C-alpha cells in the first residue's frame, strides 16, 4: 500500500547554552541557541496491510521556522568591545525525515496509529556583525563580520494518532486500507 501524508505541529522549543569553545574565544557571556515554533513534514508511505493492520515505512521532507543564534553581550571587561557586541542568526528551514508506524482500522473511516519519526536538519553556515568602540585616533566604531557553522540538528518524534478518512465525502468507495 502506498500513500502520501502531510502534517504540521506547533510547539515552543528554546534551547541554549554557553559552549566551552565560546568561553575560550569570547568569554562566558556568549550564548548559542536553537529556537523552533513549528514543524511540518510531507512524506511518502509504503506499507503492508494484514486484515485491519497496516505496517509502514515513511520518509520525506521536513520544514520549520527554526533559527540558530549566537549572541554575545560583551560583558567581559577584559575585551575591548561594545554592548550587544554580536547577534548572528541562521535559519533551519528545510530538512528530512524517516520513520515507520503501525496503524489499525477501528471502523471503516477511523484508524489509530503509533508512529516514530527521525528528523534531521543539516548544519548551516551563518554570519553576524560585531561592533567595537572606536580606538583613538579613530572616531567611528569598528565593524567586523563573524562566520559560524551550526551543527546538524536532529530529534526523535514518537506520536499516537487518530485518523478520519474523508472518502465518503467524495463518494469514493473504500476497502480495508
GROMACS .gro file of C-alpha atoms in nm:
model
  177
    1UNK     CA    1   0.000   0.000   0.000
    2UNK     CA    2   0.139   0.345  -0.091
    3UNK     CA    3   0.032   0.693   0.005
    4UNK     CA    4   0.131   1.049   0.085
    5UNK     CA    5   0.094   1.215   0.423
    6UNK     CA    6   0.145   1.573   0.539
    7UNK     CA    7   0.130   1.709   0.893
    8UNK     CA    8   0.212   2.017   1.097
    9UNK     CA    9   0.292   2.051   1.469
   10UNK     CA   10   0.317   2.360   1.689
   11UNK     CA   11   0.537   2.375   1.998
   12UNK     CA   12   0.782   2.602   2.182
   13UNK     CA   13   1.139   2.474   2.155
   14UNK     CA   14   1.406   2.700   2.304
   15UNK     CA   15   1.743   2.553   2.392
   16UNK     CA   16   2.059   2.746   2.472
   17UNK     CA   17   2.398   2.706   2.634
   18UNK     CA   18   2.739   2.862   2.668
   19UNK     CA   19   2.975   2.624   2.484
   20UNK     CA   20   3.329   2.566   2.610
   21UNK     CA   21   3.472   2.697   2.282
   22UNK     CA   22   3.280   3.025   2.327
   23UNK     CA   23   3.415   3.068   2.681
   24UNK     CA   24   3.769   3.033   2.548
   25UNK     CA   25   3.719   3.267   2.250
   26UNK     CA   26   3.475   3.532   2.374
   27UNK     CA   27   3.403   3.482   2.744
   28UNK     CA   28   3.116   3.327   2.936
   29UNK     CA   29   2.853   3.572   2.811
   30UNK     CA   30   2.827   3.418   2.462
   31UNK     CA   31   2.504   3.224   2.422
   32UNK     CA   32   2.442   2.973   2.144
   33UNK     CA   33   2.075   2.879   2.097
   34UNK     CA   34   1.821   2.700   1.880
   35UNK     CA   35   1.459   2.814   1.858
   36UNK     CA   36   1.168   2.649   1.675
   37UNK     CA   37   0.790   2.704   1.692
   38UNK     CA   38   0.655   2.462   1.432
   39UNK     CA   39   0.748   2.159   1.224
   40UNK     CA   40   0.578   2.028   0.911
   41UNK     CA   41   0.650   1.714   0.710
   42UNK     CA   42   0.545   1.585   0.368
   43UNK     CA   43   0.617   1.215   0.337
   44UNK     CA   44   0.561   0.915   0.122
   45UNK     CA   45   0.433   0.598   0.290
   46UNK     CA   46   0.491   0.240   0.181
   47UNK     CA   47   0.327  -0.036   0.380
   48UNK     CA   48   0.196  -0.386   0.405
   49UNK     CA   49  -0.169  -0.450   0.506
   50UNK     CA   50  -0.280  -0.755   0.706
   51UNK     CA   51  -0.655  -0.767   0.778
   52UNK     CA   52  -0.718  -0.443   0.972
   53UNK     CA   53  -0.348  -0.368   1.040
   54UNK     CA   54  -0.101  -0.165   0.834
   55UNK     CA   55   0.273  -0.169   0.895
   56UNK     CA   56   0.451   0.108   0.705
   57UNK     CA   57   0.774   0.294   0.647
   58UNK     CA   58   0.775   0.666   0.571
   59UNK     CA   59   1.019   0.931   0.455
   60UNK     CA   60   1.030   1.277   0.302
   61UNK     CA   61   1.091   1.645   0.366
   62UNK     CA   62   1.071   1.844   0.691
   63UNK     CA   63   1.012   2.219   0.717
   64UNK     CA   64   1.037   2.456   1.014
   65UNK     CA   65   1.094   2.813   1.124
   66UNK     CA   66   1.399   2.706   1.326
   67UNK     CA   67   1.675   2.957   1.399
   68UNK     CA   68   2.034   2.906   1.512
   69UNK     CA   69   2.163   3.206   1.705
   70UNK     CA   70   2.488   3.332   1.859
   71UNK     CA   71   2.468   3.637   2.082
   72UNK     CA   72   2.749   3.796   2.283
   73UNK     CA   73   2.654   4.069   2.528
   74UNK     CA   74   3.022   4.163   2.566
   75UNK     CA   75   3.017   4.174   2.946
   76UNK     CA   76   3.380   4.066   2.963
   77UNK     CA   77   3.567   4.379   3.077
   78UNK     CA   78   3.900   4.241   2.951
   79UNK     CA   79   3.776   4.268   2.593
   80UNK     CA   80   3.760   4.596   2.408
   81UNK     CA   81   3.405   4.577   2.274
   82UNK     CA   82   3.069   4.744   2.297
   83UNK     CA   83   2.739   4.639   2.448
   84UNK     CA   84   2.540   4.384   2.248
   85UNK     CA   85   2.851   4.301   2.051
   86UNK     CA   86   2.734   4.014   1.836
   87UNK     CA   87   2.399   3.891   1.708
   88UNK     CA   88   2.425   3.620   1.443
   89UNK     CA   89   2.127   3.422   1.312
   90UNK     CA   90   2.099   3.127   1.075
   91UNK     CA   91   1.785   2.955   0.951
   92UNK     CA   92   1.685   2.591   0.982
   93UNK     CA   93   1.407   2.577   0.722
   94UNK     CA   94   1.435   2.255   0.522
   95UNK     CA   95   1.541   1.910   0.640
   96UNK     CA   96   1.447   1.545   0.604
   97UNK     CA   97   1.262   1.275   0.795
   98UNK     CA   98   1.236   0.894   0.801
   99UNK     CA   99   1.040   0.658   1.021
  100UNK     CA  100   0.774   0.397   1.043
  101UNK     CA  101   0.450   0.307   1.210
  102UNK     CA  102   0.165   0.072   1.281
  103UNK     CA  103  -0.196   0.163   1.201
  104UNK     CA  104  -0.519  -0.018   1.297
  105UNK     CA  105  -0.856   0.027   1.122
  106UNK     CA  106  -1.102   0.064   1.410
  107UNK     CA  107  -1.404   0.132   1.187
  108UNK     CA  108  -1.443   0.194   0.816
  109UNK     CA  109  -1.348   0.562   0.842
  110UNK     CA  110  -1.144   0.569   1.166
  111UNK     CA  111  -0.792   0.443   1.230
  112UNK     CA  112  -0.549   0.474   1.520
  113UNK     CA  113  -0.173   0.471   1.477
  114UNK     CA  114   0.159   0.474   1.657
  115UNK     CA  115   0.443   0.635   1.462
  116UNK     CA  116   0.813   0.709   1.503
  117UNK     CA  117   0.998   0.979   1.302
  118UNK     CA  118   1.363   1.078   1.298
  119UNK     CA  119   1.401   1.440   1.180
  120UNK     CA  120   1.728   1.598   1.069
  121UNK     CA  121   1.835   1.946   0.965
  122UNK     CA  122   2.184   1.977   0.819
  123UNK     CA  123   2.429   2.221   0.970
  124UNK     CA  124   2.439   2.570   0.823
  125UNK     CA  125   2.687   2.848   0.772
  126UNK     CA  126   2.572   3.187   0.900
  127UNK     CA  127   2.723   3.521   0.993
  128UNK     CA  128   2.680   3.810   1.232
  129UNK     CA  129   2.816   4.161   1.264
  130UNK     CA  130   3.014   4.280   1.566
  131UNK     CA  131   3.075   4.646   1.652
  132UNK     CA  132   3.364   4.764   1.865
  133UNK     CA  133   3.405   5.113   2.012
  134UNK     CA  134   3.648   5.336   1.823
  135UNK     CA  135   4.014   5.325   1.918
  136UNK     CA  136   4.197   5.657   1.912
  137UNK     CA  137   4.262   5.823   1.677
  138UNK     CA  138   3.957   5.667   1.500
  139UNK     CA  139   3.618   5.822   1.570
  140UNK     CA  140   3.394   5.554   1.417
  141UNK     CA  141   3.322   5.212   1.566
  142UNK     CA  142   3.492   4.916   1.402
  143UNK     CA  143   3.254   4.665   1.243
  144UNK     CA  144   3.354   4.306   1.169
  145UNK     CA  145   3.165   4.009   1.028
  146UNK     CA  146   3.198   3.674   1.207
  147UNK     CA  147   3.108   3.344   1.044
  148UNK     CA  148   2.965   3.044   1.227
  149UNK     CA  149   2.891   2.684   1.141
  150UNK     CA  150   2.590   2.527   1.311
  151UNK     CA  151   2.600   2.156   1.387
  152UNK     CA  152   2.324   1.941   1.242
  153UNK     CA  153   2.004   1.940   1.448
  154UNK     CA  154   1.840   1.601   1.492
  155UNK     CA  155   1.550   1.483   1.703
  156UNK     CA  156   1.314   1.190   1.752
  157UNK     CA  157   0.935   1.206   1.750
  158UNK     CA  158   0.703   0.936   1.879
  159UNK     CA  159   0.334   1.003   1.842
  160UNK     CA  160  -0.005   0.843   1.865
  161UNK     CA  161  -0.270   0.944   1.612
  162UNK     CA  162  -0.637   0.921   1.534
  163UNK     CA  163  -0.723   0.945   1.163
  164UNK     CA  164  -1.056   1.005   0.995
  165UNK     CA  165  -1.092   0.912   0.629
  166UNK     CA  166  -1.296   1.151   0.421
  167UNK     CA  167  -1.370   0.908   0.136
  168UNK     CA  168  -1.749   0.918   0.187
  169UNK     CA  169  -1.748   1.294   0.138
  170UNK     CA  170  -1.622   1.244  -0.215
  171UNK     CA  171  -1.836   0.934  -0.288
  172UNK     CA  172  -1.530   0.716  -0.332
  173UNK     CA  173  -1.574   0.353  -0.235
  174UNK     CA  174  -1.325   0.231   0.023
  175UNK     CA  175  -1.165  -0.101   0.103
  176UNK     CA  176  -0.969  -0.211   0.406
  177UNK     CA  177  -0.663   0.010   0.395
   0.00000   0.00000   0.00000
